[in-house]
mmCIF file of C-alpha atoms and ligand atoms in Angstrom:
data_model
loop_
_atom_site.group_PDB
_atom_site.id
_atom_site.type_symbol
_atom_site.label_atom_id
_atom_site.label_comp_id
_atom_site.label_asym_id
_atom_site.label_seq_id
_atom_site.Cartn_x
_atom_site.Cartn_y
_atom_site.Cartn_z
ATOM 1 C CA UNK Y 418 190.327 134.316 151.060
ATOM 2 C CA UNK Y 419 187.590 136.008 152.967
ATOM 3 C CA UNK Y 420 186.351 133.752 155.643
ATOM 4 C CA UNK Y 421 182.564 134.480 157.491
ATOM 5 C CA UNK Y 422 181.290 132.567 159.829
ATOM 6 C CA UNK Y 423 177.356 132.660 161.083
ATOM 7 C CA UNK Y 424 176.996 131.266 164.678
ATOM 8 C CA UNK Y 425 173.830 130.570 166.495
ATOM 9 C CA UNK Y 426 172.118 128.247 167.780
ATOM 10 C CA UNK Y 427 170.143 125.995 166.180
ATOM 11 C CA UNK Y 428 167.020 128.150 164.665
ATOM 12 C CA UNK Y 429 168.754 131.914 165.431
ATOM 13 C CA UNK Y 430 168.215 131.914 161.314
ATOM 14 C CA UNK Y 431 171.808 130.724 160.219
ATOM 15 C CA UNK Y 432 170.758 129.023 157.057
ATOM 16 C CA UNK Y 433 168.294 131.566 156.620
ATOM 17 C CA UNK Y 434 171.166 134.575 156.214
ATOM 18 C CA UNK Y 435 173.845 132.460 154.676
ATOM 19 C CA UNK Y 436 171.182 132.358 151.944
ATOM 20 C CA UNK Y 437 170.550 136.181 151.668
ATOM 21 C CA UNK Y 438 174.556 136.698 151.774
ATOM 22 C CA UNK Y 439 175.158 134.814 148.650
ATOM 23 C CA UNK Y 440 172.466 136.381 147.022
ATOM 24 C CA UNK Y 441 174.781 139.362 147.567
ATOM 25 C CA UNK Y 442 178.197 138.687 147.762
ATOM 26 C CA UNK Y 443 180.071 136.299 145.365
ATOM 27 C CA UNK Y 444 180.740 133.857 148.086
ATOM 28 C CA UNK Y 445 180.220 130.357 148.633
ATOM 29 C CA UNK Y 446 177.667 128.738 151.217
ATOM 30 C CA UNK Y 447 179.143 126.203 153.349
ATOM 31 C CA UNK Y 448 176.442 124.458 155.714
ATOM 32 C CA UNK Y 449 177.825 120.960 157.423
ATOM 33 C CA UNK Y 450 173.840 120.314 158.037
ATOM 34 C CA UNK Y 451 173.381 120.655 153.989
ATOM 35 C CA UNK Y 452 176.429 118.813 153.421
ATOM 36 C CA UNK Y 453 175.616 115.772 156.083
ATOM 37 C CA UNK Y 454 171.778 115.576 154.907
ATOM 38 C CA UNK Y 455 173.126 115.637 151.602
ATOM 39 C CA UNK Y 456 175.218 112.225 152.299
ATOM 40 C CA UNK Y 457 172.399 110.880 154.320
ATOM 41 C CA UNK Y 458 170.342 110.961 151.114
ATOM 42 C CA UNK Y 459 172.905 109.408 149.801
ATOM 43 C CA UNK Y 460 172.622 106.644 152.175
ATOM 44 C CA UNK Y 461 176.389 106.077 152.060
ATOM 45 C CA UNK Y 462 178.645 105.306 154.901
ATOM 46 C CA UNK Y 463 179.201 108.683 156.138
ATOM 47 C CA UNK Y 464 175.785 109.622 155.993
ATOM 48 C CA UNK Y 465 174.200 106.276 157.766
ATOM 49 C CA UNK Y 466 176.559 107.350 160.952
ATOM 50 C CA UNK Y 467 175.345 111.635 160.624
ATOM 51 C CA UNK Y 468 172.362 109.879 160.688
ATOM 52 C CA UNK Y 469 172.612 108.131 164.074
ATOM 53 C CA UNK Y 470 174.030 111.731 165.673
ATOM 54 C CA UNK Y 471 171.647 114.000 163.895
ATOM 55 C CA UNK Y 472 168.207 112.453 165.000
ATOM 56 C CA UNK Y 473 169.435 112.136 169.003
ATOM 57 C CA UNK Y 474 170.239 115.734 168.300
ATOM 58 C CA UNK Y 475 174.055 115.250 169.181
ATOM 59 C CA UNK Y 476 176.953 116.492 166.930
ATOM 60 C CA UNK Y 477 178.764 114.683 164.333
ATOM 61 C CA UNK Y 478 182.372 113.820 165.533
ATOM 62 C CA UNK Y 479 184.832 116.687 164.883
ATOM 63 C CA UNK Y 480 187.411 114.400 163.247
ATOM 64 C CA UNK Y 481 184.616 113.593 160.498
ATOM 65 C CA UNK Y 482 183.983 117.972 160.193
ATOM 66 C CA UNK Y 483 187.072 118.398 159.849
ATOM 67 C CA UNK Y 484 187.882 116.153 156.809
ATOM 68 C CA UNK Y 485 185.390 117.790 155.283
ATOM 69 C CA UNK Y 486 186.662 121.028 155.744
ATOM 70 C CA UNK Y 487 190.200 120.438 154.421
ATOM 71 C CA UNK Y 488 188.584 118.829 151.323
ATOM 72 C CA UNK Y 489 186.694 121.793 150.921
ATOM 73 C CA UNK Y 490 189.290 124.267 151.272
ATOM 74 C CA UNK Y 491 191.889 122.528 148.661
ATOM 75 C CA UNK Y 492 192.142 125.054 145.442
ATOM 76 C CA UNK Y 493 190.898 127.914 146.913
ATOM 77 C CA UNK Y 494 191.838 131.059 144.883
ATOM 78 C CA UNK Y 495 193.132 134.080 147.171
ATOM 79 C CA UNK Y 496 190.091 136.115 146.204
ATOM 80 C CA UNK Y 497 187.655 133.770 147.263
ATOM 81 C CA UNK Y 498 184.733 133.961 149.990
ATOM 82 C CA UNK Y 499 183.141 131.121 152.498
ATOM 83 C CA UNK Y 500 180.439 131.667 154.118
ATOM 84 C CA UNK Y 501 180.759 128.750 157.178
ATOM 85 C CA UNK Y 502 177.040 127.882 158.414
ATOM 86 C CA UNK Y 503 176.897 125.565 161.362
ATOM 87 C CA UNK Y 504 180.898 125.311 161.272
ATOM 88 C CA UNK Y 505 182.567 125.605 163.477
ATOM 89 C CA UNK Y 506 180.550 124.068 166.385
ATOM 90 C CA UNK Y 507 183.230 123.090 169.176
ATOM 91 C CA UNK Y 508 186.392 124.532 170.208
ATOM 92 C CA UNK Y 509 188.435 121.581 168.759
ATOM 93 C CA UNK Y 510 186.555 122.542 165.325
ATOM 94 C CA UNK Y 511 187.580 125.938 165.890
ATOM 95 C CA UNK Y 512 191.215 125.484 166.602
ATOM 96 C CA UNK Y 513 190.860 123.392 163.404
ATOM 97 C CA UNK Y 514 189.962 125.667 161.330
ATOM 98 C CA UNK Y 515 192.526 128.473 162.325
ATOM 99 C CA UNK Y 516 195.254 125.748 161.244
ATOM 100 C CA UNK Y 517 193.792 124.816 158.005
ATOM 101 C CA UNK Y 518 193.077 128.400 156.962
ATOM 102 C CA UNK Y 519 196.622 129.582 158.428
ATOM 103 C CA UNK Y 520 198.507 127.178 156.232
ATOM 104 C CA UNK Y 521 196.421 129.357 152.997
ATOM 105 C CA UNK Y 522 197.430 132.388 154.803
ATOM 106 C CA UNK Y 523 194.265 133.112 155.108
ATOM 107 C CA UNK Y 524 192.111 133.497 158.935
ATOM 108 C CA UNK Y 525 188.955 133.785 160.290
ATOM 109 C CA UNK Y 526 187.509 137.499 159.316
ATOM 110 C CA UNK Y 527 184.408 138.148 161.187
ATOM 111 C CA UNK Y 528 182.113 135.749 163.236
ATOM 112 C CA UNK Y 529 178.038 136.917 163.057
ATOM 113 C CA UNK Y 530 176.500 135.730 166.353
ATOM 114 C CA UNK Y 531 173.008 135.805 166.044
ATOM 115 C CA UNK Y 532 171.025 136.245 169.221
ATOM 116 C CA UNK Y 533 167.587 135.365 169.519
ATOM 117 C CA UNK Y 534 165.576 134.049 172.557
ATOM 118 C CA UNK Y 535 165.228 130.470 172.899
ATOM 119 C CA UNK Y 536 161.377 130.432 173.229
ATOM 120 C CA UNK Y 537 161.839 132.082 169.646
ATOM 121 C CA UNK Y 538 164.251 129.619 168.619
ATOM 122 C CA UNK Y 539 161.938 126.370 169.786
ATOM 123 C CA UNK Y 540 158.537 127.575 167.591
ATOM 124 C CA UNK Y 541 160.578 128.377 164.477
ATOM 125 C CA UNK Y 542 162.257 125.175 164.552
ATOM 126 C CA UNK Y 543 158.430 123.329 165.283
ATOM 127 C CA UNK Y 544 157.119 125.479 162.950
ATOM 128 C CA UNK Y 545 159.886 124.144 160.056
ATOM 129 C CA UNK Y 546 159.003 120.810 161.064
ATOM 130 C CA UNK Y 547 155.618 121.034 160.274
ATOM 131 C CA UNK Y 548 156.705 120.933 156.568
ATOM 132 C CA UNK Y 549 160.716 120.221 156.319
ATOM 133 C CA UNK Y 550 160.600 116.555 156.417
ATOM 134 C CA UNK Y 551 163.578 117.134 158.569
ATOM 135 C CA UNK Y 552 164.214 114.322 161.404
ATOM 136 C CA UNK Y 553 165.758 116.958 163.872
ATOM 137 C CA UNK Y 554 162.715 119.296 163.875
ATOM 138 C CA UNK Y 555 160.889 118.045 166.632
ATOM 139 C CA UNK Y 556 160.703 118.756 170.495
ATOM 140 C CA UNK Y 557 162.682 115.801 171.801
ATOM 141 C CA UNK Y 558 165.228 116.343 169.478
ATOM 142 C CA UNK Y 559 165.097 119.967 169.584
ATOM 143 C CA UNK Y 560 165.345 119.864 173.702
ATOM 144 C CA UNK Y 561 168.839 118.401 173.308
ATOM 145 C CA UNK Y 562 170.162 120.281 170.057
ATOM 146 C CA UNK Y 563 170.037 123.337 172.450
ATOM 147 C CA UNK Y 564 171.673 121.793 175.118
ATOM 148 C CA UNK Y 565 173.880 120.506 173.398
ATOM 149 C CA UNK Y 566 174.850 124.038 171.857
ATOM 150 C CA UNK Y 567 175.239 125.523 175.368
ATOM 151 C CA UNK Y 568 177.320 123.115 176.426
ATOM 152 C CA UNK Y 569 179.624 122.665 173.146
ATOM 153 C CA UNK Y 570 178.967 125.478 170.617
ATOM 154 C CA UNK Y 571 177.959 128.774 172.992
ATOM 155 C CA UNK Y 572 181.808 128.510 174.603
ATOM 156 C CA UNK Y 573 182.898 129.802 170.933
ATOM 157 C CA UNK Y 574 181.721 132.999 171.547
ATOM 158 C CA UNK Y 575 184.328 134.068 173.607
ATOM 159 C CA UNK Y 576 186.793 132.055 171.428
ATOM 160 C CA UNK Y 577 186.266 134.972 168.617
ATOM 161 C CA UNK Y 578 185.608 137.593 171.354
ATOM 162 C CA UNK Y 579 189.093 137.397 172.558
ATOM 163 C CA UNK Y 580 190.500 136.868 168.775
ATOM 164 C CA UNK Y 581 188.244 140.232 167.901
ATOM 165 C CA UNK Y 582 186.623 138.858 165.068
ATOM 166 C CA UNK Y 583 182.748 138.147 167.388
ATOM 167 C CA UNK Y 584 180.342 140.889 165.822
ATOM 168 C CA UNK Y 585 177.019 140.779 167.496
ATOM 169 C CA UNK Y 586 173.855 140.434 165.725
ATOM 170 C CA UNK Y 587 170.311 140.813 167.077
ATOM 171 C CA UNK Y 588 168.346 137.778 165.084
ATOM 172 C CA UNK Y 589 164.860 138.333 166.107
ATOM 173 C CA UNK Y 590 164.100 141.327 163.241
ATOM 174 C CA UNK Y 591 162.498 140.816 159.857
ATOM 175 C CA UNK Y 592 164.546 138.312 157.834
ATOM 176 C CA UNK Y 593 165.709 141.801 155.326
ATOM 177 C CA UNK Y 594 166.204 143.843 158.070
ATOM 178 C CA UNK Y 595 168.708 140.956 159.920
ATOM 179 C CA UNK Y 596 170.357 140.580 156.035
ATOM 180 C CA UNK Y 597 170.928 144.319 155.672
ATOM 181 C CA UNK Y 598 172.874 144.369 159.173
ATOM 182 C CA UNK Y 599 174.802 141.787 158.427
ATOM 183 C CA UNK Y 600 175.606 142.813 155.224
ATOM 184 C CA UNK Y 601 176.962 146.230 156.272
ATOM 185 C CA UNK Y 602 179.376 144.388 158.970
ATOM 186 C CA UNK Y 603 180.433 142.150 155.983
ATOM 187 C CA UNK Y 604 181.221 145.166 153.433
ATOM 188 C CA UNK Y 605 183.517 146.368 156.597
ATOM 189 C CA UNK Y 606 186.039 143.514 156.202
ATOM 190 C CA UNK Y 607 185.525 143.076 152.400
ATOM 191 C CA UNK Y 608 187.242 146.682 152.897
ATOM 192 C CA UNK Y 609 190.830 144.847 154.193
ATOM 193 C CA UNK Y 610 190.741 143.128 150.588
ATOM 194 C CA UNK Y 611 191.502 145.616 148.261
ATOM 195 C CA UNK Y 612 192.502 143.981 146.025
ATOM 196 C CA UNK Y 613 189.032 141.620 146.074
ATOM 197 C CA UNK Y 614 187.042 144.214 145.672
ATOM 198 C CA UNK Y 615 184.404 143.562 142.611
ATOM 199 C CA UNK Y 616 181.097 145.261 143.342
ATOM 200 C CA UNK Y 617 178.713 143.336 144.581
ATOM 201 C CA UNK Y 618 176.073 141.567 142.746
HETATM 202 P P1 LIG A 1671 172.161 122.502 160.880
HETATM 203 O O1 LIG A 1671 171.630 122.161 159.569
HETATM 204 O O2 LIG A 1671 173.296 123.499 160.914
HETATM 205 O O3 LIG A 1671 170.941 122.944 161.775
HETATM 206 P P2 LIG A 1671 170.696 124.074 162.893
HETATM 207 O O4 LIG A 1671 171.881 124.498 163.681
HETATM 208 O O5 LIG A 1671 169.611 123.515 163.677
HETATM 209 O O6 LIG A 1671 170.329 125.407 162.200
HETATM 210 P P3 LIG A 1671 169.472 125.637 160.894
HETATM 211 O O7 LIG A 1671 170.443 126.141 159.842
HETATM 212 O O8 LIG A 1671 168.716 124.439 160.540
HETATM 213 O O9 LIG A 1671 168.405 126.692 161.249
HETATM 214 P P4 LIG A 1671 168.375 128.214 160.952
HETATM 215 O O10 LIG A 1671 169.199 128.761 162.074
HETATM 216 O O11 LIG A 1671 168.766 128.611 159.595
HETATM 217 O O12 LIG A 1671 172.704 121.186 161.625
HETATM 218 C C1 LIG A 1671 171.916 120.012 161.757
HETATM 219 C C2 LIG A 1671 172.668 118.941 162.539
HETATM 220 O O13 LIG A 1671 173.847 118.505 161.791
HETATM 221 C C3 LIG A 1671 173.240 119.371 163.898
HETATM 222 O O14 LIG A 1671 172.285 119.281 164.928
HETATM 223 C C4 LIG A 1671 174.400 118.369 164.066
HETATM 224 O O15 LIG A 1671 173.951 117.116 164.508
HETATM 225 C C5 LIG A 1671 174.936 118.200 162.663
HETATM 226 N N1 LIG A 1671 176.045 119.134 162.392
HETATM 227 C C6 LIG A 1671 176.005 120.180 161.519
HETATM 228 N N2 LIG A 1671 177.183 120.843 161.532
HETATM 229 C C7 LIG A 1671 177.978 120.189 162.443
HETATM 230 C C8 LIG A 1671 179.295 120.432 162.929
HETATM 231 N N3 LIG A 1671 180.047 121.460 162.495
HETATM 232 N N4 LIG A 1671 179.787 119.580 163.871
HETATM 233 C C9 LIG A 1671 179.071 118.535 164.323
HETATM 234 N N5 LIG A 1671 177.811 118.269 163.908
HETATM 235 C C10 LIG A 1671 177.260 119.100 162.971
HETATM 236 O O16 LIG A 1671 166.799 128.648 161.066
HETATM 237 C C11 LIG A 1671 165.743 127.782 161.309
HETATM 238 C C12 LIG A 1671 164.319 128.329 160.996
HETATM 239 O O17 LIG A 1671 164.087 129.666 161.469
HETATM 240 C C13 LIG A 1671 163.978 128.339 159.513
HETATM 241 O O18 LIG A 1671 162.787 127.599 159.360
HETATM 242 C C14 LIG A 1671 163.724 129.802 159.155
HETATM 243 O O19 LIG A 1671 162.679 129.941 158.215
HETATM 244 C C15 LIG A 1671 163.350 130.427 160.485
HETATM 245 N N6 LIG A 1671 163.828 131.817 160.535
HETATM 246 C C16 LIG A 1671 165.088 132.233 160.286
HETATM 247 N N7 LIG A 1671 165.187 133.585 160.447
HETATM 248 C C17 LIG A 1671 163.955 134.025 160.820
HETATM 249 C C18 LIG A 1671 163.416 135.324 161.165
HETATM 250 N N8 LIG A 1671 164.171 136.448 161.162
HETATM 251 N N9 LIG A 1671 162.122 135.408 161.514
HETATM 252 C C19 LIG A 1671 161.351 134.289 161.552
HETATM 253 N N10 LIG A 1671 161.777 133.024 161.242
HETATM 254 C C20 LIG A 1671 163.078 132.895 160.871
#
């Protein structure tokens, strides 16, 4: 199993790349945002409490993530790639995931951190809520998504520093140009699966 994450914070263009990857790579997109807005459509019991996190701009409990995950991760085949947007998001969801993927024998390959400026990140994310329909994508809400990433999520860049697996990314490019960076620091651990190695699309 080949295992990507994209970190950021919210608006550094995670969605955005995770996109442009599996137009290029046979892997599958994981975003806990899709999946939660996806049950919040729903209007089932998991989605009504997302609901109450997401629009104070607060996570979702880990223990809920989690679950998730492991369902997700059941039946995997040994060739196959994730692409984790938006997961992990705290150091408990981290530590999480090493487990689950360690009892696959599989781990964490390589951890895209985009960087981009938060005045950057703030008119993107107004700028999608012009049109998105999304309840998160306004200023109050906004305001405390990124605190709430430097407090909880930034920490996790050291996490994968000191594992190895952090590659740095500079986010504020053209969409194409971030996508062909990324892709090339992909293709260098798609290189440790032999084996795994279709071209790609
Ligand atoms: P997400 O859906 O993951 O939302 P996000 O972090 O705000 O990032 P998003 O994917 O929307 O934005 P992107 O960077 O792609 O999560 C929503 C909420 O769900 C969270 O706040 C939390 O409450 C909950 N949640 C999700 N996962 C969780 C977890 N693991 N644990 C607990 N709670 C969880 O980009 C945004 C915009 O930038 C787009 O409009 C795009 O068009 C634009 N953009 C991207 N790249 C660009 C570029 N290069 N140039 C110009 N614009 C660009």
């Amino acid at each position: 199993m080949i295992n990507v994450i994209i970190f950021g914070s919210p608006g550094s263009g995670k969605g955005t790349q995770s996109e442009k990857l599996v137009e290029y790579f046979d892997f599958e997109h994981v975003s806990t945002g899709e999946l939660l807005r996806r049950e919040i459509h729903a209007d089932n019991s998991l989605g009504r409490t997302a609901k109450g996190f997401i629009d104070k701009g607060q996570l979702v409990p880990d223990e809920l993530i989690i679950d998730i995950i492991d369902e997700l991760l059941i039946d995997r085949s040994p060739c196959s790639g994730i692409i984790f947007d938006g997961f992990p998001r705290t150091i408990a969801q981290a530590e999480a995931l090493d487990r689950l993927l360690a009892r696959r024998n599989a781990k964490v390959d390589i951890v895209l951190n985009l960087n981009v400026p938060e005045e950057m990140l703030i008119s993107r994310l107004l700028n999608r809520g012009k049109d998105s329909g999304r309840s998160d994508d306004n200023m109050k809400t906004i305001s405390n998504r990124l605190k709430v990433y430097y407090e909880q999520t930034a920490p996790l860049a050291d996490y994968y520093r000191k594992a190895g697996t952090l590659c740095d990314i500079n986010g504020t490019g053209t969409v194409d140009g971030i996508a062909d960076e990324i892709r090339k620091a992909v293709d260098t651990v798609r290189a440790n699966y032999p084996e795994c190695n279709k071209a790609p699309k």
